[in-house]
Short mmCIF file of C-alpha atoms in Angstrom, two decimals:
data_model
loop_
_atom_site.label_atom_id
_atom_site.label_comp_id
_atom_site.label_asym_id
_atom_site.label_seq_id
_atom_site.Cartn_x
_atom_site.Cartn_y
_atom_site.Cartn_z
CA MET A 218 0.00 0.00 0.00
CA ASN A 219 1.22 3.48 -0.83
CA PHE A 220 0.68 5.90 2.03
CA ASN A 221 0.38 9.65 1.51
CA ASN A 222 2.07 12.24 3.67
CA ASN A 223 -1.12 14.17 4.40
CA ALA A 224 -2.41 11.90 7.19
CA PRO A 225 -0.87 9.59 9.78
CA ILE A 226 -0.31 6.05 8.50
CA TYR A 227 -2.39 4.50 11.27
CA MET A 228 -5.40 6.62 10.22
CA GLN A 229 -4.95 5.63 6.58
CA ILE A 230 -4.90 1.96 7.60
CA MET A 231 -7.98 2.45 9.79
CA ASN A 232 -9.82 3.97 6.82
CA LEU A 233 -8.69 1.11 4.58
CA ILE A 234 -10.07 -1.46 7.04
CA LYS A 235 -13.31 0.50 7.46
CA LYS A 236 -13.72 0.70 3.69
CA ASP A 237 -13.12 -3.06 3.39
CA ILE A 238 -15.87 -3.62 5.98
CA ILE A 239 -18.29 -1.28 4.20
CA LEU A 240 -17.61 -2.96 0.85
CA GLY A 241 -18.02 -6.43 2.36
CA LYS A 242 -14.41 -7.48 1.79
CA LEU A 243 -14.32 -8.07 5.55
CA ALA A 244 -17.51 -9.71 6.79
CA LEU A 245 -19.35 -8.86 9.98
CA GLY A 246 -18.01 -11.02 12.80
CA GLU A 247 -15.03 -12.16 10.72
CA LYS A 248 -11.73 -12.78 12.49
CA VAL A 249 -9.03 -10.46 11.18
CA LEU A 250 -5.35 -11.10 10.70
CA SER A 251 -3.09 -10.63 13.70
CA THR A 252 -1.35 -7.30 14.15
CA ARG A 253 1.91 -8.94 13.12
CA GLU A 254 0.40 -10.41 9.93
CA TYR A 255 -1.24 -7.09 9.02
CA ALA A 256 2.06 -5.28 9.68
CA GLN A 257 3.91 -7.65 7.37
CA ASN A 258 1.25 -7.40 4.63
CA LEU A 259 1.21 -3.60 4.74
CA ASN A 260 4.95 -3.26 5.40
CA VAL A 261 4.47 -1.16 8.54
CA ASN A 262 5.74 -1.36 12.09
CA PRO A 263 3.75 -3.82 14.27
CA ASN A 264 3.27 -1.00 16.80
CA THR A 265 1.37 0.91 14.13
CA MET A 266 -1.03 -2.00 13.77
CA VAL A 267 -1.45 -2.23 17.54
CA ARG A 268 -2.51 1.41 17.49
CA VAL A 269 -4.86 0.76 14.55
CA PHE A 270 -6.63 -2.08 16.33
CA ASN A 271 -6.77 -0.21 19.64
CA GLU A 272 -8.46 2.71 17.88
CA LEU A 273 -10.81 0.49 15.89
CA GLU A 274 -11.85 -1.30 19.08
CA ARG A 275 -12.33 2.03 20.87
CA GLU A 276 -14.63 3.12 18.02
CA GLY A 277 -16.57 -0.16 18.15
CA VAL A 278 -15.43 -1.28 14.70
CA THR A 279 -13.70 -4.38 16.07
CA PHE A 280 -13.78 -6.37 19.27
CA THR A 281 -11.32 -8.76 20.88
CA LYS A 282 -11.98 -12.20 22.27
CA ARG A 283 -9.18 -12.78 24.73
CA GLY A 284 -6.89 -15.55 23.59
CA ILE A 285 -8.76 -15.97 20.31
CA GLY A 286 -8.22 -12.80 18.29
CA THR A 287 -9.77 -9.65 16.93
CA PHE A 288 -13.07 -9.67 15.07
CA ILE A 289 -15.06 -7.26 12.92
CA THR A 290 -18.13 -5.80 14.56
CA GLU A 291 -21.36 -7.72 14.10
CA SER A 292 -23.42 -4.51 14.07
CA THR A 293 -24.96 -3.53 10.73
CA GLU A 294 -25.85 -0.19 12.36
CA LYS A 295 -22.16 0.48 13.04
CA VAL A 296 -21.29 -0.27 9.42
CA GLU A 297 -24.02 2.09 8.17
CA SER A 298 -22.76 4.75 10.56
CA MET A 299 -19.18 4.34 9.26
CA LYS A 300 -20.43 4.52 5.68
CA LYS A 301 -22.26 7.79 6.34
CA GLU A 302 -19.28 9.22 8.22
CA MET A 303 -16.90 8.39 5.36
CA ALA A 304 -19.35 9.88 2.86
CA GLU A 305 -19.55 13.08 4.92
CA ASP A 306 -15.75 13.34 4.90
CA ILE A 307 -15.65 12.95 1.13
CA ILE A 308 -18.38 15.55 0.66
CA ASN A 309 -16.73 18.00 3.07
CA ASN A 310 -13.37 17.67 1.31
CA PHE A 311 -15.04 18.21 -2.05
CA ILE A 312 -17.00 21.27 -0.92
CA ASN A 313 -14.03 22.83 0.86
CA GLY A 314 -11.82 22.32 -2.19
CA MET A 315 -14.42 23.76 -4.54
CA VAL A 316 -15.03 26.80 -2.33
CA GLU A 317 -11.26 27.41 -2.23
CA LEU A 318 -11.32 27.42 -6.03
CA GLY A 319 -14.11 29.99 -6.04
CA PHE A 320 -17.02 27.77 -7.10
CA THR A 321 -20.53 28.64 -5.97
CA MET A 322 -23.12 26.14 -4.79
CA GLU A 323 -24.84 26.38 -8.16
CA ASP A 324 -21.53 25.78 -9.98
CA MET A 325 -20.88 22.67 -7.85
CA ILE A 326 -24.37 21.30 -8.44
CA ASN A 327 -24.04 21.83 -12.20
CA LEU A 328 -20.61 20.16 -12.30
CA ILE A 329 -21.88 17.15 -10.37
CA LYS A 330 -25.04 16.93 -12.47
CA ASN A 331 -23.03 17.09 -15.72
CA ARG A 332 -20.59 14.45 -14.50
CA LEU A 333 -23.38 12.10 -13.43
CA GLU A 334 -25.12 12.57 -16.77
CA ARG A 335 -21.87 11.72 -18.60
CA GLU A 336 -21.43 8.61 -16.44
CA ALA A 337 -25.00 7.48 -17.19
CA VAL A 338 -24.40 7.76 -20.93
CA GLN A 339 -21.32 5.54 -20.89
#
C-alpha cells in the first residue's frame, strides 16, 4: 500500500479497514489477521497496527476475544454509521476544495449533475 504524507499512516490503515468492511471485503463477525500479519502485509511497524486495532476497538469497529483474536463488529448499524461518516468526509473535502477554487453552490451542483449525466451515458 502506498501511504500519503497528508495523514498519519495509522489513520490511513484504519480507513482502509473500514472501507473493506463497508464494501463487504471483511464480513461482519469475521476474524481479522493478527497485528503482526497485518504489519507484514502492509509493510508497517507492528506498533502501528497495535494502534490501529486499539483505535478500531475504541470506536466499536472491532472487538477482541481474549486468547482468540480480533473480530469485525457484528453490528450492521455500526457499518451504516461508518459509511455515512466516510461519505460526509468525502463531501466535506469536495465542498471545501471547490469553495477554495471559487465555485458557488450552483456551480458545484451543475458540475456534479453534468458528471453524473456523462457517467450514465457511458
